[in-house]
Tab-separated table of C-alpha atoms in Angstrom:
chain	number	residue	atom	x	y	z
A	287	MET	CA	0.135	-0.001	-0.150
A	288	PHE	CA	1.253	3.395	-0.659
A	289	LYS	CA	-0.154	6.836	-0.027
A	290	LEU	CA	-1.015	9.629	-2.857
A	291	GLU	CA	-2.147	12.897	-2.535
A	292	LEU	CA	-3.537	13.565	-6.117
A	293	LYS	CA	-3.613	16.501	-7.470
A	294	PRO	CA	-6.246	16.834	-9.771
A	295	GLY	CA	-4.791	16.711	-13.189
A	296	HIS	CA	-1.415	15.266	-12.860
A	297	LEU	CA	-1.627	11.774	-12.238
A	298	SER	CA	1.770	10.207	-13.976
A	299	LEU	CA	1.996	7.007	-15.527
A	300	LYS	CA	4.195	5.894	-12.927
A	301	GLN	CA	1.218	6.890	-10.218
A	302	MET	CA	-1.579	5.157	-12.486
A	303	ARG	CA	0.754	1.496	-12.333
A	304	ARG	CA	0.977	1.719	-8.673
A	305	VAL	CA	-2.275	2.171	-8.432
A	306	GLN	CA	-2.864	-0.814	-10.717
A	307	THR	CA	-0.915	-3.087	-8.922
A	308	GLU	CA	-1.260	-2.339	-4.792
A	309	SER	CA	-3.375	-0.838	-2.578
A	310	VAL	CA	-3.569	2.920	-2.239
A	311	GLN	CA	-4.009	5.321	1.073
A	312	LEU	CA	-5.788	8.547	-1.463
A	313	THR	CA	-6.289	11.850	-0.657
A	314	LEU	CA	-7.193	15.053	-2.209
A	315	SER	CA	-4.867	18.384	-2.516
A	316	PRO	CA	-6.070	21.578	-0.657
A	317	ASP	CA	-5.849	22.886	-3.502
A	318	CYS	CA	-8.692	21.516	-5.610
A	319	LEU	CA	-11.161	22.004	-2.880
A	320	ALA	CA	-12.711	25.906	-3.643
A	321	LYS	CA	-12.940	24.562	-7.038
A	322	ILE	CA	-15.337	21.903	-5.987
A	323	GLU	CA	-17.124	23.532	-3.928
A	324	ALA	CA	-17.806	26.899	-6.244
A	325	ALA	CA	-18.594	24.551	-9.301
A	326	THR	CA	-21.626	22.760	-6.862
A	327	ALA	CA	-22.365	26.490	-5.987
A	328	THR	CA	-23.144	27.065	-9.568
A	329	VAL	CA	-25.135	24.049	-10.143
A	330	ARG	CA	-27.203	25.566	-7.618
A	331	GLN	CA	-27.623	28.877	-8.669
A	332	VAL	CA	-28.841	27.914	-11.904
A	333	ILE	CA	-31.741	25.906	-10.960
A	334	ALA	CA	-32.253	28.911	-8.386
A	335	GLN	CA	-32.587	30.922	-11.613
A	336	GLY	CA	-35.104	28.324	-13.237
A	337	ARG	CA	-32.702	27.813	-16.028
A	338	VAL	CA	-33.174	24.588	-17.790
A	339	VAL	CA	-30.013	23.143	-18.189
A	340	TYR	CA	-29.058	19.412	-19.650
A	341	GLY	CA	-28.280	16.907	-16.928
A	342	VAL	CA	-29.245	19.101	-14.108
A	343	ASN	CA	-33.025	19.711	-14.164
A	344	THR	CA	-34.141	17.440	-17.764
A	345	GLY	CA	-33.836	13.891	-19.174
A	346	PHE	CA	-30.924	12.140	-20.900
A	347	GLY	CA	-30.200	11.267	-24.263
A	348	LEU	CA	-33.181	10.954	-26.411
A	349	LEU	CA	-35.037	12.477	-23.546
A	350	ALA	CA	-33.005	15.695	-22.509
A	351	ASN	CA	-35.721	18.012	-23.881
A	352	THR	CA	-37.896	17.006	-21.333
A	353	HIS	CA	-37.979	19.294	-17.909
A	354	ILE	CA	-37.908	17.904	-14.790
A	355	PRO	CA	-39.788	19.542	-11.741
A	356	ASP	CA	-37.375	20.665	-8.955
A	357	GLU	CA	-39.086	18.260	-6.370
A	358	ASP	CA	-37.954	15.215	-8.447
A	359	LEU	CA	-34.576	16.219	-9.269
A	360	LYS	CA	-33.029	14.063	-6.429
A	361	GLN	CA	-35.271	10.987	-7.762
A	362	LEU	CA	-33.601	11.940	-11.147
A	363	GLN	CA	-30.173	11.502	-10.071
A	364	ARG	CA	-31.178	7.856	-8.691
A	365	SER	CA	-33.118	6.731	-11.145
A	366	ILE	CA	-30.402	7.153	-13.564
A	367	VAL	CA	-28.119	5.271	-11.800
A	368	LEU	CA	-30.075	2.599	-10.845
A	369	SER	CA	-31.294	2.093	-14.627
A	370	HIS	CA	-27.939	2.458	-16.240
A	371	ALA	CA	-26.207	-0.260	-13.961
A	372	ALA	CA	-27.108	-2.681	-16.829
A	373	GLY	CA	-23.904	-4.399	-17.544
A	374	VAL	CA	-23.254	-8.268	-17.803
A	375	GLY	CA	-20.435	-10.691	-17.598
A	376	ALA	CA	-17.662	-11.275	-15.776
A	377	LEU	CA	-16.603	-8.914	-12.909
A	378	MET	CA	-13.494	-6.360	-13.600
A	379	ASP	CA	-10.573	-7.544	-11.117
A	380	GLU	CA	-10.282	-5.408	-7.867
A	381	ALA	CA	-7.235	-3.752	-9.559
A	382	THR	CA	-9.144	-2.579	-12.390
A	383	VAL	CA	-12.023	-1.143	-10.344
A	384	ARG	CA	-9.277	0.094	-7.799
A	385	LEU	CA	-7.628	2.268	-11.097
A	386	LEU	CA	-10.940	3.052	-12.481
A	387	MET	CA	-12.310	4.965	-9.260
A	388	VAL	CA	-9.211	6.826	-8.487
A	389	LEU	CA	-9.134	8.048	-12.210
A	390	LYS	CA	-13.007	9.133	-11.794
A	391	ILE	CA	-12.089	11.014	-8.280
A	392	ASN	CA	-9.204	12.595	-10.677
A	393	SER	CA	-11.772	13.924	-12.748
A	394	LEU	CA	-14.384	14.779	-10.472
A	395	ALA	CA	-12.188	16.657	-8.274
A	396	ARG	CA	-10.770	19.020	-11.122
A	397	GLY	CA	-14.193	21.350	-10.033
A	398	TYR	CA	-15.623	21.422	-13.508
A	399	SER	CA	-18.470	18.620	-12.659
A	400	GLY	CA	-20.705	19.909	-9.810
A	401	ILE	CA	-20.577	17.110	-7.840
A	402	ARG	CA	-20.145	17.592	-3.950
A	403	LEU	CA	-16.926	17.210	-1.949
A	404	LYS	CA	-18.991	14.839	0.004
A	405	VAL	CA	-19.362	12.713	-3.043
A	406	ILE	CA	-15.720	12.372	-3.776
A	407	GLU	CA	-14.627	12.002	-0.446
A	408	ALA	CA	-16.650	8.961	-0.472
A	409	LEU	CA	-15.211	6.840	-3.281
A	410	ILE	CA	-11.832	8.183	-1.618
A	411	THR	CA	-13.369	6.610	1.714
A	412	LEU	CA	-14.270	3.203	-0.102
A	413	VAL	CA	-10.493	3.228	-2.457
A	414	ASN	CA	-9.166	3.294	1.072
A	415	ALA	CA	-11.095	0.748	2.797
A	416	GLU	CA	-10.182	-1.390	-0.126
A	417	ILE	CA	-13.550	-1.965	-0.997
A	418	TYR	CA	-14.494	-1.695	-4.256
A	419	PRO	CA	-17.606	-1.901	-6.343
A	420	CYS	CA	-18.443	-5.092	-8.287
A	421	ILE	CA	-18.549	-3.751	-12.056
A	422	PRO	CA	-19.199	-6.071	-14.953
A	423	GLN	CA	-16.838	-6.061	-17.345
A	424	LYS	CA	-19.556	-5.519	-20.564
A	425	GLY	CA	-21.756	-3.243	-21.244
A	426	SER	CA	-20.244	-0.011	-22.609
A	427	VAL	CA	-19.819	1.335	-25.945
A	428	GLY	CA	-17.440	3.935	-25.018
A	429	ALA	CA	-20.118	7.204	-25.722
A	430	SER	CA	-21.678	8.462	-23.907
A	431	GLY	CA	-19.166	7.567	-21.427
A	432	ASP	CA	-18.791	3.816	-19.889
A	433	LEU	CA	-22.241	4.913	-18.230
A	434	ALA	CA	-23.053	0.683	-17.509
A	435	PRO	CA	-19.486	0.066	-15.923
A	436	LEU	CA	-19.932	3.633	-13.648
A	437	ALA	CA	-23.070	3.363	-12.652
A	438	HIS	CA	-22.522	-0.171	-11.252
A	439	MET	CA	-19.499	1.906	-9.590
A	440	SER	CA	-22.060	4.541	-8.348
A	441	THR	CA	-25.186	2.217	-7.231
A	442	VAL	CA	-22.766	1.440	-3.751
A	443	LEU	CA	-22.863	5.148	-3.224
A	444	LEU	CA	-26.836	4.875	-3.167
A	445	GLY	CA	-26.347	1.744	-0.678
A	446	GLU	CA	-27.375	-0.692	-3.777
A	447	GLY	CA	-25.351	-3.008	-5.960
A	448	GLU	CA	-22.451	-5.294	-4.652
A	449	VAL	CA	-18.778	-4.496	-3.719
A	450	LEU	CA	-15.580	-7.040	-3.315
A	451	TYR	CA	-13.866	-6.463	-0.081
A	452	HIS	CA	-10.889	-8.984	0.825
A	453	GLY	CA	-12.225	-11.409	-2.104
A	454	GLU	CA	-15.602	-11.424	-0.439
A	455	ARG	CA	-18.723	-10.652	-2.320
A	456	LEU	CA	-21.120	-8.366	-0.288
A	457	PRO	CA	-24.296	-6.181	-0.913
A	458	GLY	CA	-23.415	-2.869	-1.618
A	459	ARG	CA	-24.745	-1.484	1.983
A	460	LYS	CA	-22.899	-3.670	4.016
A	461	GLY	CA	-19.861	-2.078	1.714
A	462	LEU	CA	-20.982	1.154	3.188
A	463	GLU	CA	-21.083	0.065	6.787
A	464	ILE	CA	-17.778	-1.484	6.886
A	465	ALA	CA	-16.432	1.893	5.457
A	466	GLY	CA	-18.296	3.819	8.096
A	467	LEU	CA	-20.333	5.271	5.530
A	468	GLU	CA	-23.998	6.048	5.432
A	469	PRO	CA	-26.138	5.737	1.654
A	470	CYS	CA	-25.859	8.960	-0.093
A	471	THR	CA	-28.784	11.091	-1.264
A	472	LEU	CA	-27.298	12.391	-4.856
A	473	GLY	CA	-27.907	16.410	-5.601
A	474	PRO	CA	-28.561	17.930	-8.930
A	475	LYS	CA	-26.402	16.792	-11.723
A	476	GLU	CA	-24.414	14.304	-9.272
A	477	GLY	CA	-25.961	11.563	-10.821
A	478	LEU	CA	-24.599	11.796	-14.234
A	479	ALA	CA	-21.377	13.032	-13.161
A	480	LEU	CA	-20.446	9.708	-11.639
A	481	LEU	CA	-21.853	7.577	-14.477
A	482	ASN	CA	-20.616	10.050	-17.712
A	483	GLY	CA	-17.302	9.610	-18.574
A	484	THR	CA	-14.452	7.173	-19.811
A	485	GLN	CA	-12.719	5.745	-17.032
A	486	ALA	CA	-13.477	2.496	-17.146
A	487	SER	CA	-12.055	2.513	-20.916
A	488	THR	CA	-8.997	4.322	-19.715
A	489	ALA	CA	-8.147	1.890	-17.038
A	490	PHE	CA	-8.617	-1.436	-19.274
A	491	ALA	CA	-6.210	0.525	-21.768
A	492	LEU	CA	-3.976	1.640	-18.975
A	493	GLU	CA	-3.712	-2.126	-17.715
A	494	GLY	CA	-3.211	-3.159	-21.473
A	495	LEU	CA	-0.184	-0.769	-21.682
A	496	PHE	CA	1.437	-1.779	-18.416
A	497	ALA	CA	1.306	-5.116	-19.511
A	498	ALA	CA	2.776	-4.516	-23.433
A	499	GLU	CA	5.606	-2.330	-21.591
A	500	ASN	CA	6.711	-5.600	-20.023
A	501	LEU	CA	5.892	-7.943	-22.696
A	502	PHE	CA	8.123	-5.476	-24.615
A	503	ALA	CA	11.395	-5.627	-22.331
A	504	ALA	CA	10.854	-9.693	-22.041
A	505	ALA	CA	10.963	-9.361	-25.652
A	506	ILE	CA	14.172	-7.303	-26.412
A	507	VAL	CA	15.865	-9.940	-23.729
A	508	SER	CA	14.315	-13.241	-25.244
A	509	GLY	CA	14.967	-11.902	-28.787
A	510	SER	CA	18.568	-11.145	-27.711
A	511	LEU	CA	18.953	-14.511	-26.655
A	512	SER	CA	17.766	-15.582	-29.832
A	513	VAL	CA	20.224	-14.045	-31.597
A	514	GLU	CA	22.746	-15.703	-29.552
A	515	ALA	CA	21.222	-19.280	-29.950
A	516	ALA	CA	21.340	-18.958	-33.357
A	517	LEU	CA	24.687	-17.300	-33.790
A	518	ALA	CA	23.232	-14.274	-35.964
A	519	SER	CA	24.919	-11.480	-36.673
A	520	ARG	CA	25.431	-8.113	-34.811
A	521	SER	CA	25.775	-5.921	-37.632
A	522	PRO	CA	21.695	-5.137	-37.671
A	523	PHE	CA	22.143	-3.718	-34.788
A	524	ASP	CA	24.459	-0.797	-35.885
A	525	PRO	CA	23.392	2.335	-34.562
A	526	ARG	CA	24.827	4.120	-37.878
A	527	ILE	CA	22.255	1.914	-39.580
A	528	HIS	CA	19.224	3.350	-37.145
A	529	GLN	CA	20.330	6.676	-36.668
A	530	ILE	CA	19.541	7.212	-40.400
A	531	SER	CA	16.810	5.715	-40.506
A	532	GLY	CA	15.665	9.024	-38.490
A	533	HIS	CA	13.220	6.993	-36.193
A	534	GLN	CA	13.767	7.662	-32.483
A	535	SER	CA	12.152	4.672	-31.339
A	536	ARG	CA	13.917	2.249	-33.523
A	537	ILE	CA	17.117	3.995	-32.456
A	538	ASP	CA	16.472	3.634	-28.806
A	539	THR	CA	15.247	0.136	-29.195
A	540	ALA	CA	19.021	-0.667	-31.252
A	541	THR	CA	20.277	0.766	-28.619
A	542	ALA	CA	18.668	-1.971	-25.826
A	543	TYR	CA	19.577	-4.561	-27.983
A	544	ARG	CA	22.813	-3.456	-28.488
A	545	LYS	CA	23.552	-3.327	-24.766
A	546	LEU	CA	22.272	-6.525	-23.871
A	547	LEU	CA	24.053	-8.142	-26.405
A	548	ASP	CA	27.553	-6.491	-25.890
A	549	HIS	CA	30.921	-8.555	-25.316
A	550	SER	CA	29.604	-12.187	-25.766
A	551	GLN	CA	31.592	-15.453	-26.088
A	552	ILE	CA	29.514	-16.760	-28.250
A	553	GLU	CA	29.824	-13.700	-30.869
A	554	ASP	CA	33.334	-14.027	-30.668
A	555	SER	CA	33.138	-17.286	-31.847
A	556	HIS	CA	31.497	-16.996	-35.335
A	557	ARG	CA	32.978	-13.427	-36.111
A	558	ALA	CA	34.294	-15.160	-39.165
A	559	CYS	CA	31.431	-17.177	-40.431
A	560	GLU	CA	29.880	-17.401	-43.943
A	561	SER	CA	26.955	-16.159	-43.061
A	562	VAL	CA	25.633	-13.342	-45.039
A	563	GLN	CA	22.399	-11.972	-43.651
A	564	ASP	CA	20.044	-13.683	-41.141
A	565	PRO	CA	15.998	-14.504	-41.488
A	566	TYR	CA	14.200	-11.096	-40.812
A	567	SER	CA	13.086	-12.473	-37.859
A	568	LEU	CA	16.543	-11.869	-36.155
A	569	ARG	CA	17.594	-8.804	-38.349
A	570	CYS	CA	14.823	-6.739	-38.517
A	571	GLN	CA	14.328	-6.446	-34.634
A	572	PRO	CA	14.622	-3.182	-34.262
A	573	GLN	CA	12.425	-1.986	-37.285
A	574	VAL	CA	9.215	-4.038	-35.951
A	575	MET	CA	10.096	-3.743	-32.268
A	576	GLY	CA	11.009	-0.328	-32.831
A	577	ALA	CA	7.236	0.135	-34.595
A	578	CYS	CA	5.688	-1.200	-31.505
A	579	LEU	CA	7.824	1.415	-29.223
A	580	GLU	CA	6.562	4.046	-31.691
A	581	GLN	CA	2.691	2.695	-30.732
A	582	LEU	CA	3.635	2.165	-27.173
A	583	ARG	CA	4.938	5.865	-26.465
A	584	HIS	CA	1.905	7.608	-28.662
A	585	ALA	CA	-0.784	5.601	-26.290
A	586	ALA	CA	0.754	5.912	-23.623
A	587	LYS	CA	0.682	9.899	-24.070
A	588	VAL	CA	-2.935	9.891	-25.157
A	589	LEU	CA	-3.807	7.456	-22.128
A	590	ARG	CA	-2.199	10.084	-19.733
A	591	THR	CA	-3.876	13.213	-20.938
A	592	GLU	CA	-7.529	11.189	-20.828
A	593	ALA	CA	-6.925	10.155	-17.186
A	594	ASN	CA	-6.257	13.500	-16.015
A	595	SER	CA	-9.143	14.782	-18.527
A	596	VAL	CA	-12.413	16.231	-17.234
A	597	SER	CA	-15.076	13.521	-19.300
A	598	ASP	CA	-18.408	14.108	-18.059
A	599	ASN	CA	-20.906	16.216	-19.184
A	600	PRO	CA	-22.428	18.777	-18.917
A	601	LEU	CA	-19.465	20.628	-17.612
A	602	VAL	CA	-19.437	23.433	-15.168
A	603	PHE	CA	-17.615	26.589	-15.497
A	604	ILE	CA	-17.575	28.699	-12.913
A	605	GLU	CA	-15.768	31.830	-13.983
A	606	GLU	CA	-18.910	32.393	-16.571
A	607	ASN	CA	-21.094	31.110	-14.120
A	608	ASP	CA	-22.200	28.424	-17.319
A	609	ILE	CA	-22.828	25.104	-18.060
A	610	LEU	CA	-22.179	23.839	-21.297
A	611	SER	CA	-23.063	20.410	-22.976
A	612	GLY	CA	-20.291	19.201	-25.104
A	613	GLY	CA	-19.355	15.160	-25.649
A	614	ASN	CA	-15.634	14.801	-24.312
A	615	PHE	CA	-17.316	11.643	-22.734
A	616	HIS	CA	-16.669	10.203	-26.270
A	617	ALA	CA	-13.841	8.175	-25.574
A	618	GLU	CA	-12.553	7.591	-29.507
A	619	PRO	CA	-8.794	8.670	-28.474
A	620	VAL	CA	-8.428	5.605	-26.048
A	621	ALA	CA	-10.164	3.268	-29.064
A	622	MET	CA	-7.564	4.301	-31.168
A	623	ALA	CA	-4.813	4.364	-28.671
A	624	ALA	CA	-6.125	0.697	-27.595
A	625	ASP	CA	-6.271	-0.490	-31.121
A	626	ASN	CA	-2.747	0.751	-31.679
A	627	MET	CA	-1.267	-1.162	-28.643
A	628	ALA	CA	-3.287	-4.193	-29.814
A	629	LEU	CA	-1.309	-3.685	-32.965
A	630	ALA	CA	2.012	-3.679	-30.960
A	631	ILE	CA	0.978	-6.634	-29.134
A	632	ALA	CA	0.003	-8.760	-31.684
A	633	GLU	CA	3.745	-7.963	-33.211
A	634	ILE	CA	5.537	-8.362	-30.481
A	635	GLY	CA	4.731	-12.011	-30.377
A	636	ALA	CA	4.266	-12.739	-34.303
A	637	LEU	CA	8.204	-11.927	-34.303
A	638	ALA	CA	8.936	-14.061	-31.515
A	639	GLU	CA	7.222	-16.911	-32.926
A	640	ARG	CA	9.189	-17.058	-35.766
A	641	ARG	CA	11.908	-16.622	-33.816
A	642	ILE	CA	10.941	-19.939	-32.141
A	643	ALA	CA	10.270	-21.642	-35.237
A	644	LEU	CA	13.455	-21.068	-36.596
A	645	LEU	CA	15.366	-22.236	-33.414
A	646	ILE	CA	13.886	-25.429	-33.782
A	647	ASP	CA	14.457	-25.727	-37.411
A	648	SER	CA	18.251	-27.671	-37.157
A	649	ASN	CA	18.787	-26.754	-40.666
A	650	LEU	CA	18.395	-22.813	-39.953
A	651	SER	CA	19.893	-22.671	-36.097
A	652	LYS	CA	22.415	-25.563	-36.266
A	653	LEU	CA	21.422	-26.501	-33.132
A	654	PRO	CA	19.582	-29.819	-32.290
A	655	PRO	CA	16.170	-30.710	-33.886
A	656	PHE	CA	13.248	-29.132	-31.486
A	657	LEU	CA	16.171	-27.972	-29.412
A	658	VAL	CA	16.160	-31.460	-27.171
A	659	GLU	CA	19.149	-34.407	-27.453
A	660	LYS	CA	18.073	-37.814	-28.724
A	661	GLY	CA	15.294	-36.300	-31.013
A	662	GLY	CA	12.606	-38.905	-31.974
A	663	LEU	CA	12.832	-40.535	-28.623
A	664	ASN	CA	12.185	-36.850	-27.598
A	665	SER	CA	10.103	-34.044	-28.991
A	666	GLY	CA	11.332	-31.201	-27.390
A	667	PHE	CA	10.002	-28.189	-28.414
A	668	MET	CA	7.793	-29.396	-31.221
A	669	ILE	CA	4.197	-28.681	-29.385
A	670	ALA	CA	5.667	-25.244	-27.544
A	671	GLN	CA	6.001	-23.941	-30.863
A	672	VAL	CA	2.683	-25.445	-32.136
A	673	THR	CA	1.095	-23.454	-29.108
A	674	ALA	CA	3.180	-20.090	-30.151
A	675	ALA	CA	1.297	-20.374	-33.444
A	676	ALA	CA	-2.089	-20.780	-32.021
A	677	LEU	CA	-1.469	-17.846	-29.790
A	678	ALA	CA	-0.193	-15.786	-32.566
A	679	SER	CA	-2.887	-16.436	-35.051
A	680	GLU	CA	-5.429	-15.666	-32.049
A	681	ASN	CA	-4.282	-12.282	-31.559
A	682	LYS	CA	-4.538	-11.456	-35.056
A	683	SER	CA	-8.040	-11.815	-35.001
A	684	TYR	CA	-8.410	-9.673	-31.869
A	685	ALA	CA	-5.989	-7.111	-33.475
A	686	HIS	CA	-9.011	-6.320	-35.933
A	687	PRO	CA	-9.373	-2.306	-34.986
A	688	ALA	CA	-12.372	-2.440	-32.592
A	689	SER	CA	-12.730	1.964	-33.590
A	690	VAL	CA	-13.645	1.389	-36.912
A	691	ASP	CA	-16.714	-0.169	-35.610
A	692	SER	CA	-20.354	1.891	-34.297
A	693	LEU	CA	-23.871	1.092	-33.546
A	694	PRO	CA	-26.060	3.773	-32.936
A	695	THR	CA	-27.899	3.833	-29.270
A	696	SER	CA	-30.554	5.778	-27.315
A	697	ALA	CA	-32.802	5.983	-30.242
A	698	ASN	CA	-30.127	7.109	-32.463
A	699	GLN	CA	-29.364	10.175	-30.132
A	700	GLU	CA	-26.045	8.496	-29.863
A	701	ASP	CA	-25.507	8.094	-33.400
A	702	HIS	CA	-21.702	7.101	-33.305
A	703	VAL	CA	-19.933	5.545	-30.736
A	704	SER	CA	-16.310	4.593	-30.186
A	705	MET	CA	-16.270	0.922	-29.006
A	706	ALA	CA	-13.249	1.864	-26.716
A	707	THR	CA	-14.229	-0.391	-23.611
A	708	PHE	CA	-13.562	-3.573	-25.958
A	709	ALA	CA	-10.886	-1.898	-27.520
A	710	ALA	CA	-9.220	-1.984	-24.313
A	711	ARG	CA	-10.432	-4.675	-22.592
A	712	ARG	CA	-9.310	-7.266	-25.185
A	713	LEU	CA	-5.499	-6.205	-24.879
A	714	GLY	CA	-5.938	-7.987	-21.775
A	715	GLU	CA	-6.353	-11.504	-23.474
A	716	MET	CA	-3.893	-10.342	-26.175
A	717	ALA	CA	-1.344	-9.545	-23.371
A	718	ASP	CA	-1.482	-13.142	-22.150
A	719	ASN	CA	-1.452	-14.785	-25.558
A	720	THR	CA	1.804	-12.783	-26.345
A	721	ALA	CA	3.553	-13.277	-22.845
A	722	GLY	CA	2.818	-17.080	-23.636
A	723	ILE	CA	4.623	-16.748	-26.563
A	724	LEU	CA	7.108	-14.736	-25.059
A	725	ALA	CA	7.906	-17.694	-22.489
A	726	ILE	CA	8.178	-20.002	-25.255
A	727	GLU	CA	10.835	-18.127	-26.746
A	728	LEU	CA	12.436	-17.380	-23.375
A	729	LEU	CA	12.366	-21.057	-22.781
A	730	ALA	CA	13.633	-21.808	-26.217
A	731	ALA	CA	16.039	-19.510	-26.590
A	732	CYS	CA	17.820	-19.885	-23.314
A	733	GLN	CA	18.242	-23.743	-24.310
A	734	GLY	CA	19.363	-22.478	-27.452
A	735	VAL	CA	22.331	-20.887	-25.489
A	736	ASP	CA	22.796	-23.807	-23.380
A	737	PHE	CA	23.226	-25.660	-25.995
A	738	ARG	CA	26.685	-23.274	-27.057
A	739	ALA	CA	28.134	-24.041	-23.625
A	740	PRO	CA	31.286	-24.142	-22.878
A	741	LEU	CA	30.625	-20.803	-24.277
A	742	LYS	CA	28.789	-17.952	-22.695
A	743	THR	CA	26.614	-14.996	-23.645
A	744	SER	CA	27.085	-11.357	-22.111
A	745	GLU	CA	26.972	-10.791	-19.128
A	746	LEU	CA	23.204	-9.588	-18.975
A	747	LEU	CA	22.342	-11.925	-20.899
A	748	GLU	CA	23.402	-14.428	-18.537
A	749	GLN	CA	21.729	-12.674	-15.609
A	750	ALA	CA	18.632	-12.565	-17.716
A	751	LYS	CA	18.861	-16.425	-18.127
A	752	GLN	CA	19.511	-17.480	-14.805
A	753	LEU	CA	16.410	-15.379	-13.386
A	754	LEU	CA	14.439	-18.266	-15.709
A	755	ARG	CA	17.015	-20.997	-14.747
A	756	ASP	CA	16.119	-20.431	-11.103
A	757	GLU	CA	12.984	-21.542	-12.266
A	758	VAL	CA	13.282	-23.836	-15.206
A	759	PRO	CA	15.830	-26.311	-15.391
A	760	PHE	CA	17.961	-27.271	-18.676
A	761	TYR	CA	15.481	-29.631	-20.526
A	762	ASP	CA	17.674	-32.616	-20.941
A	763	GLN	CA	14.668	-35.130	-21.546
A	764	ASP	CA	10.628	-34.749	-22.078
A	765	ARG	CA	8.963	-33.508	-19.189
A	766	TYR	CA	6.147	-32.089	-18.441
A	767	PHE	CA	6.000	-29.025	-20.401
A	768	ALA	CA	3.393	-26.718	-19.542
A	769	PRO	CA	4.484	-26.004	-15.893
A	770	ASP	CA	8.009	-24.445	-17.187
A	771	ILE	CA	6.063	-22.358	-19.900
A	772	GLU	CA	3.679	-21.095	-16.776
A	773	LYS	CA	6.791	-20.202	-14.654
A	774	ALA	CA	8.558	-18.288	-17.742
A	775	ILE	CA	4.861	-16.652	-18.094
A	776	ARG	CA	4.625	-15.124	-14.312
A	777	LEU	CA	8.394	-13.880	-14.304
A	778	ILE	CA	7.629	-12.095	-17.761
A	779	GLN	CA	4.263	-10.937	-16.391
A	780	SER	CA	5.955	-9.650	-12.917
A	781	GLY	CA	8.264	-7.205	-15.191
A	782	ARG	CA	11.436	-8.738	-13.813
A	783	PHE	CA	13.000	-8.438	-17.152
A	784	ALA	CA	12.001	-4.833	-17.300
A	785	PRO	CA	15.627	-3.663	-16.043
A	786	PHE	CA	17.327	-5.484	-19.019
A	787	ALA	CA	16.117	-3.003	-21.237
A	788	SER	CA	16.946	0.747	-21.598
A	789	THR	CA	15.649	3.038	-19.371
A	790	ALA	CA	14.116	4.549	-22.618
A	791	VAL	CA	11.934	2.218	-23.487
A	792	ILE	CA	9.832	1.945	-20.066
A	793	LEU	CA	7.621	4.469	-19.741
A	794	SER	CA	5.518	3.906	-16.548
A	795	ARG	CA	8.348	3.159	-14.020
């Protein structure tokens, strides 16, 4: 657990990664309190003046032209929360919900949403008590915001819905009791402020980014080990080649490879070999992985901006005493960033699968067939490569862009939507697939390097190889293979290989 004083609009990627991975004790910066109070005062003033403002004293969506009398405004806000809590499917992980809630608090506390400090503080209390609303994963199209997921979050404030508390599923009212809270009666605009926003999509996308960073670092390591195992050339990593390309992400990626491959006995052993060029999966790693890094860097920039934005509707501008209806809830930036990350995650895995295929082919690698002695009696890595191929192929289907799809909702009032929630949510499955591929490559490449003994690889790659060997021994004969892959997956997903990648590569540490 770590302590975080939230300065609304200034969350860093590093802070968001920590929120996603561990419990947090959250406090608000005192600097934001006056603006929050001023925004709620503006909402009260608008009602007192008899002005009709969307979301404050009207219906929602296609019913926006329906005026709601003052005496029904509290019921209006309660009704929108309960009616919009219509999600389905498996529940979000507690880590996802924690990140979503912190993002929502960050947005509301900027003082443009017209929600009382009391309501924001109730959300903070739930986060600090590790009481997380039960939120189904499915049901949002990413405009008008993530309505269903955020409604499920908000039901708990009303004493409705359900929560997860230390892994136990409890009624929402019980969760409030544990946190020392009473059910809230929402004021004008507060229900809509809670429901409207991109925080579910953004939380899923950030999780995809953090996973992709771990994958990228692990792929630099496993790809470098494959270079060594296959006795491949170092010339494709020469800085002169990449400098004239002008692509900074490629330049940085090539630097990361050179750092890992520097000073190797294996390299020295084949300097005078007759091989002219290696297959693309070895030779073009800086180009392909550099392009993937470019997508991750762009996505990181977009997601950091979105995580700190105000994305509900309408918005309160206290200086002008005005409430404006717009469309910041439309999560198209998140959807496109997620689609770009999907391409990167798929390509990281696709390139690694080709290297596995190369290593098990003795005609190409000059290693024992399927990386095991006594081939025929032993099948070695034969079916592990089939698994990698299956995962890579599955990711190709997942990589189809979600943002190009749209189905009108709310009787065509919301006639173009982003599909950002699915775009981001599918990144988790894709990242798991690529982690499986990289785990198999890591096992295969370390096996190949061990076959080059007594020659050693570089000092850094020996350290990386030892991380695996501490968990998985050399594959001397056929054994139950799946546990080896699972152990390697856990190493990759834990981020243990991140220190071996250039500091220019990892974005959120």
